[in-house]
Short mmCIF file of C-alpha atoms and ligand atoms in Angstrom, two decimals:
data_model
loop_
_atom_site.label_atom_id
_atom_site.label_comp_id
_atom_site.label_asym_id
_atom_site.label_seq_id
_atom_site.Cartn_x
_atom_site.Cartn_y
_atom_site.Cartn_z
CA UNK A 29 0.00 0.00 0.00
CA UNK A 30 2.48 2.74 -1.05
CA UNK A 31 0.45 6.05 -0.95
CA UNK A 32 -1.05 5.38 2.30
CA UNK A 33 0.41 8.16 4.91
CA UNK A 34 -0.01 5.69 7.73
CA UNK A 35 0.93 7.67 10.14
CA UNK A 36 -1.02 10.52 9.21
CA UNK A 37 -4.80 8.59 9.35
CA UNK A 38 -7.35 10.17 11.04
CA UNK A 39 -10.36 8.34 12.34
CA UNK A 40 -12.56 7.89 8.29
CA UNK A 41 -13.37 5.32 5.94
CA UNK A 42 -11.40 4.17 3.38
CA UNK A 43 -12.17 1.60 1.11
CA UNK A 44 -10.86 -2.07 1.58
CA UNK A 45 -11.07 -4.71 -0.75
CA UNK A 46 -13.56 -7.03 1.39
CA UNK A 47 -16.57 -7.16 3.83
CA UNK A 48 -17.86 -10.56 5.19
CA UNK A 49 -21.41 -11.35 5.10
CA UNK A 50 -23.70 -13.69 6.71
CA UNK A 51 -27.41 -13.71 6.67
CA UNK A 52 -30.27 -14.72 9.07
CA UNK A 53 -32.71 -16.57 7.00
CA UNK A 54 -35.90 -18.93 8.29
CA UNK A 55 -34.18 -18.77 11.65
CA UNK A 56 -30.85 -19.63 11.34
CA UNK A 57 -27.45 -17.72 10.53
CA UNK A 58 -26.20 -18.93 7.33
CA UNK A 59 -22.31 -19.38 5.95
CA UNK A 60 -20.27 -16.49 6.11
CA UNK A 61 -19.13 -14.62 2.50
CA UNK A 62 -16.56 -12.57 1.13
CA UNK A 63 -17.82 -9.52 -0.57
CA UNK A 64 -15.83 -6.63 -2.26
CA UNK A 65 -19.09 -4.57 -2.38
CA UNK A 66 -19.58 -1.44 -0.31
CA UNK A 67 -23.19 -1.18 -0.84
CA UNK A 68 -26.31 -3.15 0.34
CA UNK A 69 -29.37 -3.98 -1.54
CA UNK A 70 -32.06 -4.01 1.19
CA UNK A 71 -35.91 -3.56 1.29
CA UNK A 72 -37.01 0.16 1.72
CA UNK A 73 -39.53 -1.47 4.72
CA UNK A 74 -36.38 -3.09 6.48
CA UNK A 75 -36.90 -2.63 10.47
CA UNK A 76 -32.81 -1.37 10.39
CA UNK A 77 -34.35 1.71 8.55
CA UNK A 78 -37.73 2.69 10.48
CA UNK A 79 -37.57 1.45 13.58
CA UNK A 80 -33.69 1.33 14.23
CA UNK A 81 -33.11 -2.48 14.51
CA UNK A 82 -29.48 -1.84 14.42
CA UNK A 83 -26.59 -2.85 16.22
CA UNK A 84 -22.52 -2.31 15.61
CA UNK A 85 -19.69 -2.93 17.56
CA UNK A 86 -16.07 -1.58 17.33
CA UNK A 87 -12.65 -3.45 17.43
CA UNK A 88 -9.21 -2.91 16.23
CA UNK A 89 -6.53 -5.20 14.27
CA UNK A 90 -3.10 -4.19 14.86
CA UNK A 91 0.11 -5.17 13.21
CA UNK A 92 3.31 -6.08 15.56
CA UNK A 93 7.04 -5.35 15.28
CA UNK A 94 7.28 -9.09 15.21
CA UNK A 95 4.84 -8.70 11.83
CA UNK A 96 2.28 -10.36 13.34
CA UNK A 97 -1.61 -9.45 13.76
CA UNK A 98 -3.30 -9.56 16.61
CA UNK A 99 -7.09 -8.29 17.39
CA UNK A 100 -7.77 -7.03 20.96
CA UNK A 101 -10.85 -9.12 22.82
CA UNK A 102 -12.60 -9.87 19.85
CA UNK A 103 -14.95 -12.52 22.46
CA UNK A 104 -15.78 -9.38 24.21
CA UNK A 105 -17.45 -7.44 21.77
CA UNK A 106 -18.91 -10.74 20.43
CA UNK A 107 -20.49 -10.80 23.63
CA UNK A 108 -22.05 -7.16 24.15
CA UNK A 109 -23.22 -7.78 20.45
CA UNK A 110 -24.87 -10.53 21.83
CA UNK A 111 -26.65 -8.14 24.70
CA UNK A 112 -27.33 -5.69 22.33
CA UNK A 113 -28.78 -8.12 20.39
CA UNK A 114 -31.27 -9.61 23.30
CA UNK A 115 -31.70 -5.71 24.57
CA UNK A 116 -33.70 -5.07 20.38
CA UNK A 117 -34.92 -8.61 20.19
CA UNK A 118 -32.75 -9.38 17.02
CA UNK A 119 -30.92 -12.91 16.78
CA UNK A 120 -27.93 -13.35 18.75
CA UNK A 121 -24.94 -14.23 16.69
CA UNK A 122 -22.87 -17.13 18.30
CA UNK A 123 -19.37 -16.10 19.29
CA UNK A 124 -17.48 -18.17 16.54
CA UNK A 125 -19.12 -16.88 13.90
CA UNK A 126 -18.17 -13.56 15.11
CA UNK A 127 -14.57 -14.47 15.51
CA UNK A 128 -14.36 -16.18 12.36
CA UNK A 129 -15.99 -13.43 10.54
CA UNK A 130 -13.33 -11.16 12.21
CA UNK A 131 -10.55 -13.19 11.29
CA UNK A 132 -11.57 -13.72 7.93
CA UNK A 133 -12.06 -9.71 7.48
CA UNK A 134 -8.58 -9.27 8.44
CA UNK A 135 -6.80 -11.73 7.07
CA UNK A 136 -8.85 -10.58 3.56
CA UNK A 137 -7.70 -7.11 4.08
CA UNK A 138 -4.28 -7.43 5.29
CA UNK A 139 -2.85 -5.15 3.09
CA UNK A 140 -4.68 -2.78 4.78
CA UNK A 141 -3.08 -2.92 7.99
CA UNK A 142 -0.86 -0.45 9.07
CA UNK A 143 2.50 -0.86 9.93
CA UNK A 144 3.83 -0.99 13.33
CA UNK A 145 6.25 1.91 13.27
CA UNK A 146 2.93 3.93 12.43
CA UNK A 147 0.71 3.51 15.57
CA UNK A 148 -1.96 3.18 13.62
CA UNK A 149 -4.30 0.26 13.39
CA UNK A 150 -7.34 -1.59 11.76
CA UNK A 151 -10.52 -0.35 13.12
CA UNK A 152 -13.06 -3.30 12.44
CA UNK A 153 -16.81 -2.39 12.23
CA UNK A 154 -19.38 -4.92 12.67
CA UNK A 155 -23.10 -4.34 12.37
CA UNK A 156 -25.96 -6.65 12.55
CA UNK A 157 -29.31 -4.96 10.95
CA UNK A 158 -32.86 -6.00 10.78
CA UNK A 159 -33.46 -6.34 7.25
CA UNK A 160 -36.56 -7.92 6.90
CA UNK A 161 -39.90 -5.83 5.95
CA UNK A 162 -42.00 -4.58 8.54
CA UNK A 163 -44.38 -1.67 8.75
CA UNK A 164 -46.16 -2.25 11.80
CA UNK A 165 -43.10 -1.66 14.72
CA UNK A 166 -42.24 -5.32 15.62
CA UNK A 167 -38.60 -7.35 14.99
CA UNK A 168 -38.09 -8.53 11.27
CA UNK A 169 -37.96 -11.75 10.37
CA UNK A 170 -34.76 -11.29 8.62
CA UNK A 171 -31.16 -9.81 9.36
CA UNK A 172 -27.45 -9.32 7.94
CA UNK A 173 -24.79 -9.30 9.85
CA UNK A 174 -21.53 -7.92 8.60
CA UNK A 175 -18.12 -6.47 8.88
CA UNK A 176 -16.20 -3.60 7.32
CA UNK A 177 -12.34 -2.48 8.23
CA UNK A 178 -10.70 0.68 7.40
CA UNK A 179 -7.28 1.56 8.70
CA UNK A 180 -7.53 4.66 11.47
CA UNK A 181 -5.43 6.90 13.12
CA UNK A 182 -6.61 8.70 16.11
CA UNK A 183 -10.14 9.48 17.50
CA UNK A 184 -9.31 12.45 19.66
CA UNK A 185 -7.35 15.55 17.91
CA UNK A 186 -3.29 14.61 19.04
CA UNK A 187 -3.93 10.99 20.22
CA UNK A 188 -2.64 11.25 23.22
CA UNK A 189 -2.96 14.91 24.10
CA UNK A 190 -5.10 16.57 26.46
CA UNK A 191 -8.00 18.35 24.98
CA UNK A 192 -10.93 19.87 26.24
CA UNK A 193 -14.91 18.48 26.95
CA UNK A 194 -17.75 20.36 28.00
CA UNK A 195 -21.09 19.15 29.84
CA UNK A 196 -24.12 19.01 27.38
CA UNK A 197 -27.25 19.54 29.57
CA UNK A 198 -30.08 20.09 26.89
CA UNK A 199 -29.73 16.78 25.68
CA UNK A 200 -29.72 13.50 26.86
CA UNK A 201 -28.04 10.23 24.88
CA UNK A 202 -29.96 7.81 26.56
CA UNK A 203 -32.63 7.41 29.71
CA UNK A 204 -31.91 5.05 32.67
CA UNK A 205 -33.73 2.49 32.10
CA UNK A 206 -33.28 2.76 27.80
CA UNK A 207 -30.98 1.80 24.97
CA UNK A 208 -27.11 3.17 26.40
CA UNK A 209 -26.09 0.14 27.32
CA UNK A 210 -26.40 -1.57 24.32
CA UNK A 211 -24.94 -0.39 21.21
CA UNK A 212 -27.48 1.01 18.92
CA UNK A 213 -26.94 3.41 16.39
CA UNK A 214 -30.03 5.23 18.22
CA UNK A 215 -27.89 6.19 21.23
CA UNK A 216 -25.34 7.80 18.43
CA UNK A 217 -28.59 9.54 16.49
CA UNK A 218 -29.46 11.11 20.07
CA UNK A 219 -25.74 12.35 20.39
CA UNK A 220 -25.60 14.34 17.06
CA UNK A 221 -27.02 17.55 18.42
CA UNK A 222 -24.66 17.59 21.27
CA UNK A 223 -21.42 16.49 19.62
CA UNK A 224 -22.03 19.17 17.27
CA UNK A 225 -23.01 21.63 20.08
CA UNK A 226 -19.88 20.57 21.37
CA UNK A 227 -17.73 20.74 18.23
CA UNK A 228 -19.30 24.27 17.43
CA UNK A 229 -18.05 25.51 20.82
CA UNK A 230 -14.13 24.41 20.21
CA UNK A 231 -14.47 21.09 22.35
CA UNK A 232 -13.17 17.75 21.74
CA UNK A 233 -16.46 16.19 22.82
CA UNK A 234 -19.93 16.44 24.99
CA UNK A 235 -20.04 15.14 27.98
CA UNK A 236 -23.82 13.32 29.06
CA UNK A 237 -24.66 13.63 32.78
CA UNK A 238 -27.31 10.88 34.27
CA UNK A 239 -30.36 11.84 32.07
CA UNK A 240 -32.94 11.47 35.74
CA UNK A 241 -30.93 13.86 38.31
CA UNK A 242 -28.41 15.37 35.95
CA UNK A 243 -25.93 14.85 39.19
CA UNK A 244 -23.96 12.47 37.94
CA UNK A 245 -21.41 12.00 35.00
CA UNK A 246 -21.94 9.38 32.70
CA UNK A 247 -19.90 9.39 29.68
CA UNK A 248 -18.86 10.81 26.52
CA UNK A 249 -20.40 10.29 22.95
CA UNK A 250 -18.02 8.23 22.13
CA UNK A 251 -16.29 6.82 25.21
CA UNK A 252 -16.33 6.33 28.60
CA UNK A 253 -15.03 8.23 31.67
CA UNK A 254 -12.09 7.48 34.50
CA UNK A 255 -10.80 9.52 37.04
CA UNK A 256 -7.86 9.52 39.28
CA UNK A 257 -6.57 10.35 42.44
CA UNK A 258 -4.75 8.96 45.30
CA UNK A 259 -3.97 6.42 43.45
CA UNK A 260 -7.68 5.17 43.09
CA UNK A 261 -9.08 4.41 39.49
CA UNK A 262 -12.47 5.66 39.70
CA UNK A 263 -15.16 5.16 36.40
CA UNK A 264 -19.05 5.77 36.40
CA UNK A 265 -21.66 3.21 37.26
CA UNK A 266 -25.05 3.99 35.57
CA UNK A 267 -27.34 2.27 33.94
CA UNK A 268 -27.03 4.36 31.03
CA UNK A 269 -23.64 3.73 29.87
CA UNK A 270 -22.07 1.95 27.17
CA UNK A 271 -20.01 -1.16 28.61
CA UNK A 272 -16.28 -0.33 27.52
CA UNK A 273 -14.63 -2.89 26.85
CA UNK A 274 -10.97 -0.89 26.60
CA UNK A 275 -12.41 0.98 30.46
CA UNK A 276 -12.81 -2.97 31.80
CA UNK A 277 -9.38 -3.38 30.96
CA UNK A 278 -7.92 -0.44 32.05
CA UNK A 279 -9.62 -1.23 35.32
CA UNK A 280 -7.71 -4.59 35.57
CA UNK A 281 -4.63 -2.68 34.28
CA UNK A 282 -4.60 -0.38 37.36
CA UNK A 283 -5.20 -3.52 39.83
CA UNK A 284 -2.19 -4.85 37.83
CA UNK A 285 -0.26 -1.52 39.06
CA UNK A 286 -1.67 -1.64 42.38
CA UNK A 287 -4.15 0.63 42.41
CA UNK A 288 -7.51 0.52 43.90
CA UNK A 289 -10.54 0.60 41.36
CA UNK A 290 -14.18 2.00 42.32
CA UNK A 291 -16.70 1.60 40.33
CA UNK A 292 -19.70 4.40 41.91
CA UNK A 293 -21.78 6.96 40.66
CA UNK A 294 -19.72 10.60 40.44
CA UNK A 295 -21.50 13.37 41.49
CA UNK A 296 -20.34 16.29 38.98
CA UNK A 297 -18.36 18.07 41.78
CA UNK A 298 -16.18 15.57 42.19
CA UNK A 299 -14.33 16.52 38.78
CA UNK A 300 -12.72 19.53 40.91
CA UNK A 301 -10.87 16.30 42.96
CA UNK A 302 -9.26 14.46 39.85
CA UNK A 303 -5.52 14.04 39.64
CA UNK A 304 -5.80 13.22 36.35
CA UNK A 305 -9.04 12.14 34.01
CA UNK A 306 -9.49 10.60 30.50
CA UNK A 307 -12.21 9.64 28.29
CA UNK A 308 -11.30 5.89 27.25
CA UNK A 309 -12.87 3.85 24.08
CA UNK A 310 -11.90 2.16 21.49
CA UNK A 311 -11.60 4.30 18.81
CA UNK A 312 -10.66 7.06 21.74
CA UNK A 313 -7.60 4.62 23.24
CA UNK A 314 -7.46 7.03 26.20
CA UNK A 315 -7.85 10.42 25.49
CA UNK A 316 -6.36 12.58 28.32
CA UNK A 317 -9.00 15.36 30.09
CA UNK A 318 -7.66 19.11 29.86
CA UNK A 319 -10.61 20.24 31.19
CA UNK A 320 -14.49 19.91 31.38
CA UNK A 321 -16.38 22.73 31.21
CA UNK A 322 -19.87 23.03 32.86
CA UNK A 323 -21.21 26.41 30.75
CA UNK A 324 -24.96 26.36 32.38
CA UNK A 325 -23.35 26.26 35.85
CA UNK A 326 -20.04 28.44 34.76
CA UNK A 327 -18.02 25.98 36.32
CA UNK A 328 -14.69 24.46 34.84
CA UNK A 329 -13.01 21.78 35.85
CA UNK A 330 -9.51 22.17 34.98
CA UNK A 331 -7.69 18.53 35.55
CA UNK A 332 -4.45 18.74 33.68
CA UNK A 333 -3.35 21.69 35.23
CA UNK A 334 0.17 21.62 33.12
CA UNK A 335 -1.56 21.04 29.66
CA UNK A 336 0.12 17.27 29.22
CA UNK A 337 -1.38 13.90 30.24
CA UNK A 338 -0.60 13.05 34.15
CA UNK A 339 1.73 10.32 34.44
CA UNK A 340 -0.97 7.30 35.58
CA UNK A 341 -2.35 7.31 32.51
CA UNK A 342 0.68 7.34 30.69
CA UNK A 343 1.42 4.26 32.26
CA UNK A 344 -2.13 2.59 31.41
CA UNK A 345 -1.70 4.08 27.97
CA UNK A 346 1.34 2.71 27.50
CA UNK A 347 0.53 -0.93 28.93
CA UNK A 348 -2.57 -1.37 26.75
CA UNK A 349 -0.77 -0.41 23.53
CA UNK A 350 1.82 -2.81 24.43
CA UNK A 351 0.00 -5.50 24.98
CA UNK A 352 -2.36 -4.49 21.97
CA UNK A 353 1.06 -4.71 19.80
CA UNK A 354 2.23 -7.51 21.32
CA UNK A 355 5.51 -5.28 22.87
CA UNK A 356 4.57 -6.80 26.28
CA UNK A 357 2.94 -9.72 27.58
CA UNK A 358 -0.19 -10.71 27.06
CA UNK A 359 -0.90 -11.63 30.60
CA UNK A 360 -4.34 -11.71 30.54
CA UNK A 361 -5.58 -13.55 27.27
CA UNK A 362 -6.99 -10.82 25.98
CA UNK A 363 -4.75 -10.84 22.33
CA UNK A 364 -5.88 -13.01 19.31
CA UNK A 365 -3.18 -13.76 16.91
CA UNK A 366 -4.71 -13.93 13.51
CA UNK A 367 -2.45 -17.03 11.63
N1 PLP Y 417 -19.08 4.60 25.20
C1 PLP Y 417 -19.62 4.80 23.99
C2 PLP Y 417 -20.86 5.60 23.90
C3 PLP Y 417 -19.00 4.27 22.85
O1 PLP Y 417 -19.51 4.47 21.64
C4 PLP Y 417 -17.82 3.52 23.00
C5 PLP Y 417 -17.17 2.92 21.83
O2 PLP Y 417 -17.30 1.77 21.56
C6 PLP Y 417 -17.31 3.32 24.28
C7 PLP Y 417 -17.95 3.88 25.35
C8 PLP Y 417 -16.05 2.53 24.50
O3 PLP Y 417 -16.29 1.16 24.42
P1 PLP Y 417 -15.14 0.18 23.98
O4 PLP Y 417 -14.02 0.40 24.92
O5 PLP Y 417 -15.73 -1.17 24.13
O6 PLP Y 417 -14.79 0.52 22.59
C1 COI Y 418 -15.51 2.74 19.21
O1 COI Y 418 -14.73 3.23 20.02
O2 COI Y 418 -15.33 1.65 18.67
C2 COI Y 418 -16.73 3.42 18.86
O3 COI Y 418 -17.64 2.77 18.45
C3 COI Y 418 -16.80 4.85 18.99
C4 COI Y 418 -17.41 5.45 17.84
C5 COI Y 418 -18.83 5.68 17.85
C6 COI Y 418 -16.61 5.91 16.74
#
């Protein structure tokens, strides 16, 4: 891939030369194909299109000094898919179809993956859709599941470089008891107004407090939240959040380092407490937290009081993207090697 600029990707879609698809027909998931198309031919009364029976996931491929490819807890997202799945009454996909499909994605695009001197990776896309028709709002009968790549650089403007959020209060991403757990493209439709909102004002991205008592942070449109201090990792519980895969194993990271790990509602306040903060994802990695800015309240919350990324997440940074690279060991299983 000569005129690739690896390291100069930013988070976008490029073409690749193959998608995998596999179809859910008279109840069962059929064989998985190769497809070099990047368009679907679906019914204009598909359920995916009225009544958002839609589901994606996010996962990244990346390419070792020791050449090698290796996909970071592709069971894990197999498994949310799976909740996402039950949470809009679509057809759970079994977890080796999912891996398979991921492997054979890769392995069909491995031209496309960036090299390791870049820091760049693979960003793989599945999505499972309701295709079947529908008018009245009920599941469809019928469903594709499939998967995209596209090489990416980073999410967050600088990688890792601090940048600045702000606290969206006219809008909420999802209710307690609705849809942010799972991952629905819904949740994302009910972030656009923000994020722009956001992007409008000069921040990286809106922040969602709990949508009942607007007390408590939540997360950000595109990741989820940690704070530190005292050497205590401390990340949002709500009912209302996206499980992060890449926050569950920065949690286990910091018990690695011997750090404590709380998992509690945080009251907005508490911001003004944080050592150090970062919004963590997987097309995010961990973005460091400048500052959050509460504009309704004129409050900010400066948390990198120096500009630069505090040193504990450094060290978690650094520790996930070795182990994502294969630089250090992969202690906990969470690596697939794609052969
Ligand atoms: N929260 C939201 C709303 C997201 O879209 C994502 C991205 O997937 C995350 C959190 C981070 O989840 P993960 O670490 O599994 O990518
Ligand atoms: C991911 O981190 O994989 C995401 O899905 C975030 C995103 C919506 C781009």
């Amino acid at each position: 891939m000569e005129n690739i600029n690896w390291s100069e990707l930013s988070f976008g879609y490029m073409k690749t030369d193959y998608n995998v698809r596999c179809y859910f027909r008279n109840g069962e998931w059929g064989k998985l194909e190769l497809s070099s198309e990047e368009t679907l031919n679906i019914h204009m009364a598909a359920t995916c299109l009225h009544y958002g029976q839609e589901a994606f996931e996010g996962l990244k491929a990346f390419r070792g000094k020791d050449g090698k490819i290796r996909v970071f807890r592709p069971e894990a997202n197999a498994e949310r898919l799976q909740s996402t799945c039950d949470g809009i009454l679509m057809p759970p996909l079994p977890t080796e179809k999912f891996i398979e499909a991921v492997n054979m994605v890769v392995k069909a695009n491995e031209r496309f993956i960036p090299p390791y001197e870049s820091g760049a990776s693979l960003y793989i896309r599945p999505l499972l859709i309701g295709t079947g028709a529908q008018v009245g709002v009920r599941p469809a009968n019928e469903y594709l599941f499939m998967i995209f790549v596209t090489p990416v650089g980073p999410y967050f403007k600088g990688g890792f470089s601090t940048n600045p959020y702000v606290i969206i209060r006219q809008y909420d991403r999802s209710a307690p008891l609705g849809t942010g757990t799972y991952k629905v493209g819904g949740n994302y439709a009910a972030s656009l107004k923000a994020n722009k909102l956001a992007h409008d004002l000069g921040y990286s991205c809106e922040f969602y407090l709990d949508a009942k008592e607007k007390k408590y942070i939540d997360e950000c449109g595109a990741a989820n939240f940690f704070g530190i201090k005292n050497n205590t990792y401390i990340t949002p519980k709500s009912s209302s959040i996206l499980p992060s895969i890449t926050n569950r194993s920065l949690m286990q990271l910091a018990e690695d380092m011997g750090m404590k790990v709380e998992r509690r509602p945080i009251p907005e306040e508490e911001l003004a407490t944080f050592e150090e903060a970062g919004a963590c994802g997987t097309a995010a990695v961990i973005s460091p937290i400048e500052r959050i800015d509460d504009l309704e309240n004129k409050k900010s919350y400066v948390i990198a009081k120096d500009g630069k990324p505090g040193p504990i997440s450094e060290k978690l940074y650094n520790k996930l993207r070795a182990i994502q690279y294969g630089d250090e060991p992969d202690t906990h299983n969470w690596v697939t090697i794609i052969e």
